Amino acid sequence: MSDEHATEAEEEYLQVLFWLFEAQLPMTAANVARAMQLSAPTVHEMVGRLERDGYITRDADKSIGFTEDGREHAEQIVSRHRLIERFLTDVVGVPWDDVHEEAEKLEHAMSPRFEAYVRSSVSDATTCPHGHPIIPGRRIEGVPLADVEEGAKVTILRFENEAEDLLHYLKRAGLEPGLQGTVARADDEEVVVSDNGAEHAVTASVAETVSVIADPSPPPRTALPDQLVLGRDRYGR
Ligand SMILES: [Zn+2]
Ligand SMILES: [Zn+2]
């Protein structure tokens, strides 16, 4: 069984596994490899290590599950990541499309004491700046913006993919979590959301990665893993 010290690499993998779990995507080595843009042998080796260290179990069909210990570690690191992002935007003043990569580094280097200070400095926040719940399990289900019909009212809930180039794109388009508007146009090429006369256009494939609450709402659908890998970067947590 594991002791209390997951390595930095193990923390990264646990975080990606939790992200798959949360998005209801299958927890498999293949999806981890896709998410982290790593080769299958590299991922295979690390998955073996996570199993030996008592963080995950593997079924005969190769699907991965968390042990209690693994789930706890994964939730801790995911929560810390989102907390740091919120701290960087609200306290430090870093633009929200720049905080993910910074948080990736800081999340492994923070002492429990400093984490407590950070937590109290943003104690009112419930989500990261991209809409993901700081306390895992408090995720509000949404639907992909790409599925919403023209004329529907939408509230932007979350950016499912935090790849940096994608966040820059969304920022330039003027979309952000909490924004309320109407779907002015939607076709195979692009989706346009308008609010108070301003129009925000994104490609249909990017609209796949934007979760919204819509009225009228299309039926719920889990995004396909392929549609969540867009940028050169790893996709987000
Ligand atoms: Zn992030
Ligand atoms: Zn985030």
Tab-separated table of C-alpha atoms and ligand atoms in Angstrom:
chain	number	residue	atom	x	y	z
A	1	MET	CA	0.000	0.000	0.000
A	2	SER	CA	1.020	3.581	-0.510
A	3	ASP	CA	2.402	5.903	2.093
A	4	GLU	CA	1.298	9.543	2.104
A	5	HIS	CA	3.725	10.627	-0.604
A	6	ALA	CA	2.559	10.325	-4.173
A	7	THR	CA	5.310	11.497	-6.511
A	8	GLU	CA	4.726	14.526	-8.719
A	9	ALA	CA	4.281	12.247	-11.745
A	10	GLU	CA	1.795	10.091	-9.861
A	11	GLU	CA	-0.142	13.206	-8.875
A	12	GLU	CA	-0.335	14.257	-12.530
A	13	TYR	CA	-1.739	10.864	-13.553
A	14	LEU	CA	-4.206	10.780	-10.669
A	15	GLN	CA	-5.378	14.227	-11.696
A	16	VAL	CA	-5.951	13.168	-15.302
A	17	LEU	CA	-7.765	10.019	-14.169
A	18	PHE	CA	-10.029	12.084	-11.959
A	19	TRP	CA	-10.704	14.440	-14.815
A	20	LEU	CA	-11.821	11.493	-16.998
A	21	PHE	CA	-13.940	10.176	-14.139
A	22	GLU	CA	-15.618	13.551	-13.651
A	23	ALA	CA	-16.338	13.962	-17.378
A	24	GLN	CA	-17.763	10.407	-17.366
A	25	LEU	CA	-15.204	9.264	-19.894
A	26	PRO	CA	-13.867	5.684	-19.595
A	27	MET	CA	-10.867	5.489	-17.246
A	28	THR	CA	-8.486	3.572	-19.476
A	29	ALA	CA	-4.763	3.796	-20.190
A	30	ALA	CA	-5.643	4.687	-23.788
A	31	ASN	CA	-7.623	7.749	-22.676
A	32	VAL	CA	-4.877	8.762	-20.261
A	33	ALA	CA	-2.342	8.531	-23.101
A	34	ARG	CA	-4.607	10.640	-25.289
A	35	ALA	CA	-5.170	13.203	-22.556
A	36	MET	CA	-1.509	13.555	-21.657
A	37	GLN	CA	-0.247	13.179	-25.216
A	38	LEU	CA	2.107	10.429	-24.102
A	39	SER	CA	2.996	7.121	-25.714
A	40	ALA	CA	1.166	3.940	-24.710
A	41	PRO	CA	4.295	2.265	-23.199
A	42	THR	CA	5.009	5.320	-21.002
A	43	VAL	CA	1.467	5.351	-19.694
A	44	HIS	CA	1.421	1.560	-19.281
A	45	GLU	CA	4.469	1.734	-17.027
A	46	MET	CA	3.038	4.501	-14.853
A	47	VAL	CA	-0.357	2.822	-14.581
A	48	GLY	CA	1.473	-0.264	-13.304
A	49	ARG	CA	3.223	1.879	-10.720
A	50	LEU	CA	-0.019	3.483	-9.558
A	51	GLU	CA	-1.481	0.005	-9.141
A	52	ARG	CA	1.525	-1.247	-7.145
A	53	ASP	CA	1.407	1.841	-4.944
A	54	GLY	CA	-2.229	1.149	-4.116
A	55	TYR	CA	-3.868	4.108	-5.871
A	56	ILE	CA	-5.800	2.272	-8.578
A	57	THR	CA	-7.184	-1.140	-9.487
A	58	ARG	CA	-7.476	-2.641	-12.939
A	59	ASP	CA	-10.218	-4.937	-14.194
A	60	ALA	CA	-9.792	-7.786	-16.652
A	61	ASP	CA	-11.161	-5.483	-19.367
A	62	LYS	CA	-8.338	-2.970	-18.584
A	63	SER	CA	-10.653	-0.355	-17.112
A	64	ILE	CA	-9.152	1.563	-14.205
A	65	GLY	CA	-10.814	2.296	-10.870
A	66	PHE	CA	-9.636	4.334	-7.881
A	67	THR	CA	-8.884	2.728	-4.553
A	68	GLU	CA	-10.150	4.751	-1.605
A	69	ASP	CA	-6.634	6.094	-1.091
A	70	GLY	CA	-6.249	6.919	-4.799
A	71	ARG	CA	-9.562	8.738	-4.964
A	72	GLU	CA	-8.637	10.789	-1.918
A	73	HIS	CA	-5.253	11.768	-3.379
A	74	ALA	CA	-6.806	12.576	-6.760
A	75	GLU	CA	-9.484	14.798	-5.201
A	76	GLN	CA	-6.865	16.606	-3.151
A	77	ILE	CA	-4.680	17.466	-6.116
A	78	VAL	CA	-7.631	18.435	-8.338
A	79	SER	CA	-9.054	20.663	-5.629
A	80	ARG	CA	-5.678	22.287	-5.013
A	81	HIS	CA	-5.229	22.963	-8.746
A	82	ARG	CA	-8.584	24.761	-8.991
A	83	LEU	CA	-7.991	26.655	-5.792
A	84	ILE	CA	-4.622	27.946	-7.032
A	85	GLU	CA	-6.210	29.045	-10.320
A	86	ARG	CA	-8.854	31.000	-8.420
A	87	PHE	CA	-6.203	32.524	-6.156
A	88	LEU	CA	-4.127	33.569	-9.191
A	89	THR	CA	-7.062	35.315	-10.912
A	90	ASP	CA	-8.796	36.870	-7.893
A	91	VAL	CA	-5.891	37.722	-5.602
A	92	VAL	CA	-2.827	37.978	-7.839
A	93	GLY	CA	-4.629	39.368	-10.915
A	94	VAL	CA	-3.419	36.876	-13.540
A	95	PRO	CA	-5.788	36.678	-16.580
A	96	TRP	CA	-7.894	33.497	-16.494
A	97	ASP	CA	-6.471	32.173	-19.736
A	98	ASP	CA	-2.971	32.161	-18.236
A	99	VAL	CA	-3.514	30.446	-14.883
A	100	HIS	CA	-3.789	26.753	-15.809
A	101	GLU	CA	-0.131	26.196	-16.673
A	102	GLU	CA	0.996	28.174	-13.610
A	103	ALA	CA	-1.248	26.071	-11.369
A	104	GLU	CA	0.198	22.909	-12.920
A	105	LYS	CA	3.568	23.858	-11.465
A	106	LEU	CA	2.461	25.354	-8.150
A	107	GLU	CA	0.110	22.531	-7.186
A	108	HIS	CA	3.002	20.172	-6.452
A	109	ALA	CA	5.023	22.679	-4.474
A	110	MET	CA	2.554	23.957	-1.901
A	111	SER	CA	2.862	23.122	1.795
A	112	PRO	CA	-0.354	22.344	3.709
A	113	ARG	CA	0.172	25.530	5.708
A	114	PHE	CA	0.405	27.751	2.635
A	115	GLU	CA	-2.559	25.919	1.104
A	116	ALA	CA	-4.641	26.882	4.140
A	117	TYR	CA	-3.748	30.567	3.607
A	118	VAL	CA	-4.630	30.346	-0.074
A	119	ARG	CA	-7.917	28.616	0.730
A	120	SER	CA	-8.963	31.299	3.194
A	121	SER	CA	-8.035	34.095	0.760
A	122	VAL	CA	-10.624	32.838	-1.768
A	123	SER	CA	-13.013	31.210	0.670
A	124	ASP	CA	-16.161	32.380	-1.159
A	125	ALA	CA	-15.203	30.868	-4.502
A	126	THR	CA	-16.900	27.624	-5.478
A	127	THR	CA	-15.234	27.038	-8.850
A	128	CYS	CA	-11.971	27.612	-10.694
A	129	PRO	CA	-12.078	30.497	-13.216
A	130	HIS	CA	-13.029	27.956	-15.919
A	131	GLY	CA	-16.093	26.727	-14.014
A	132	HIS	CA	-14.841	23.486	-12.416
A	133	PRO	CA	-15.916	22.891	-8.788
A	134	ILE	CA	-13.179	23.433	-6.208
A	135	ILE	CA	-14.798	20.778	-4.049
A	136	PRO	CA	-14.971	17.731	-6.326
A	137	GLY	CA	-18.413	16.193	-6.521
A	138	ARG	CA	-20.185	19.559	-6.727
A	139	ARG	CA	-20.226	19.516	-10.505
A	140	ILE	CA	-23.382	20.878	-12.128
A	141	GLU	CA	-24.254	18.849	-15.233
A	142	GLY	CA	-24.528	20.804	-18.445
A	143	VAL	CA	-24.867	20.145	-22.165
A	144	PRO	CA	-22.354	20.887	-24.946
A	145	LEU	CA	-22.917	24.327	-26.500
A	146	ALA	CA	-22.590	22.573	-29.870
A	147	ASP	CA	-25.911	20.766	-29.267
A	148	VAL	CA	-27.975	23.853	-28.451
A	149	GLU	CA	-30.511	25.079	-31.018
A	150	GLU	CA	-30.703	28.601	-32.411
A	151	GLY	CA	-32.730	30.970	-30.284
A	152	ALA	CA	-32.123	29.104	-27.013
A	153	LYS	CA	-30.992	31.005	-23.923
A	154	VAL	CA	-27.688	29.795	-22.503
A	155	THR	CA	-25.547	30.303	-19.422
A	156	ILE	CA	-21.897	29.321	-19.838
A	157	LEU	CA	-21.119	26.783	-17.139
A	158	ARG	CA	-17.645	25.435	-17.791
A	159	PHE	CA	-14.758	25.006	-20.221
A	160	GLU	CA	-14.151	21.254	-20.204
A	161	ASN	CA	-10.749	21.534	-21.833
A	162	GLU	CA	-8.154	23.774	-20.185
A	163	ALA	CA	-5.469	23.499	-22.847
A	164	GLU	CA	-3.819	26.911	-22.862
A	165	ASP	CA	-4.218	27.674	-26.570
A	166	LEU	CA	-7.909	26.843	-26.298
A	167	LEU	CA	-8.373	29.131	-23.283
A	168	HIS	CA	-6.690	31.980	-25.209
A	169	TYR	CA	-9.100	31.338	-28.100
A	170	LEU	CA	-12.159	31.392	-25.818
A	171	LYS	CA	-10.952	34.586	-24.139
A	172	ARG	CA	-10.518	36.290	-27.512
A	173	ALA	CA	-14.028	35.143	-28.485
A	174	GLY	CA	-15.344	36.849	-25.339
A	175	LEU	CA	-16.869	33.768	-23.727
A	176	GLU	CA	-16.466	33.078	-20.024
A	177	PRO	CA	-18.191	31.052	-17.331
A	178	GLY	CA	-21.268	32.841	-16.000
A	179	LEU	CA	-21.945	34.697	-19.258
A	180	GLN	CA	-25.614	34.614	-20.247
A	181	GLY	CA	-26.791	35.016	-23.799
A	182	THR	CA	-28.749	33.619	-26.690
A	183	VAL	CA	-27.571	31.275	-29.432
A	184	ALA	CA	-27.819	33.586	-32.426
A	185	ARG	CA	-26.542	31.068	-34.984
A	186	ALA	CA	-25.510	27.408	-34.884
A	187	ASP	CA	-24.407	25.255	-37.790
A	188	ASP	CA	-21.723	22.663	-38.610
A	189	GLU	CA	-19.078	25.377	-38.866
A	190	GLU	CA	-19.643	27.693	-35.936
A	191	VAL	CA	-21.788	28.658	-32.994
A	192	VAL	CA	-22.496	32.305	-32.196
A	193	VAL	CA	-23.662	33.430	-28.755
A	194	SER	CA	-24.964	36.983	-28.436
A	195	ASP	CA	-25.355	38.990	-25.271
A	196	ASN	CA	-26.535	42.592	-25.284
A	197	GLY	CA	-25.656	43.030	-28.935
A	198	ALA	CA	-22.134	41.593	-28.640
A	199	GLU	CA	-21.523	38.445	-30.705
A	200	HIS	CA	-19.166	35.675	-29.617
A	201	ALA	CA	-18.332	33.142	-32.339
A	202	VAL	CA	-16.500	29.848	-31.793
A	203	THR	CA	-15.962	26.902	-34.112
A	204	ALA	CA	-18.352	23.966	-33.753
A	205	SER	CA	-15.515	21.757	-32.451
A	206	VAL	CA	-14.654	24.267	-29.723
A	207	ALA	CA	-18.373	24.505	-28.883
A	208	GLU	CA	-18.169	20.758	-28.085
A	209	THR	CA	-15.916	21.606	-25.141
A	210	VAL	CA	-18.084	24.380	-23.673
A	211	SER	CA	-20.706	23.158	-21.183
A	212	VAL	CA	-23.815	25.293	-20.797
A	213	ILE	CA	-27.228	25.326	-19.189
A	214	ALA	CA	-29.698	25.868	-22.020
A	215	ASP	CA	-33.402	26.696	-22.351
A	216	PRO	CA	-34.739	24.870	-24.289
A	217	SER	CA	-32.145	22.218	-23.538
A	218	PRO	CA	-30.959	19.403	-25.803
A	219	PRO	CA	-30.730	15.960	-24.149
A	220	PRO	CA	-27.611	15.345	-22.005
A	221	ARG	CA	-24.648	13.822	-23.836
A	222	THR	CA	-21.167	12.870	-22.769
A	223	ALA	CA	-18.567	14.380	-25.066
A	224	LEU	CA	-16.393	11.957	-26.989
A	225	PRO	CA	-12.755	11.777	-25.867
A	226	ASP	CA	-11.551	12.680	-29.365
A	227	GLN	CA	-13.544	15.879	-29.340
A	228	LEU	CA	-11.909	16.970	-26.138
A	229	VAL	CA	-8.389	16.814	-27.507
A	230	LEU	CA	-7.974	19.877	-29.633
A	231	GLY	CA	-4.854	21.815	-28.822
A	232	ARG	CA	-1.259	20.758	-29.002
A	233	ASP	CA	-1.336	20.867	-25.233
A	234	ARG	CA	-2.678	18.272	-22.930
A	235	TYR	CA	-6.326	18.723	-22.321
A	236	GLY	CA	-7.435	20.242	-19.126
A	237	ARG	CA	-8.523	19.337	-15.683
B	1	ZN	ZN	-6.475	24.136	-14.818
B	2	ZN	ZN	-9.610	25.713	-14.229
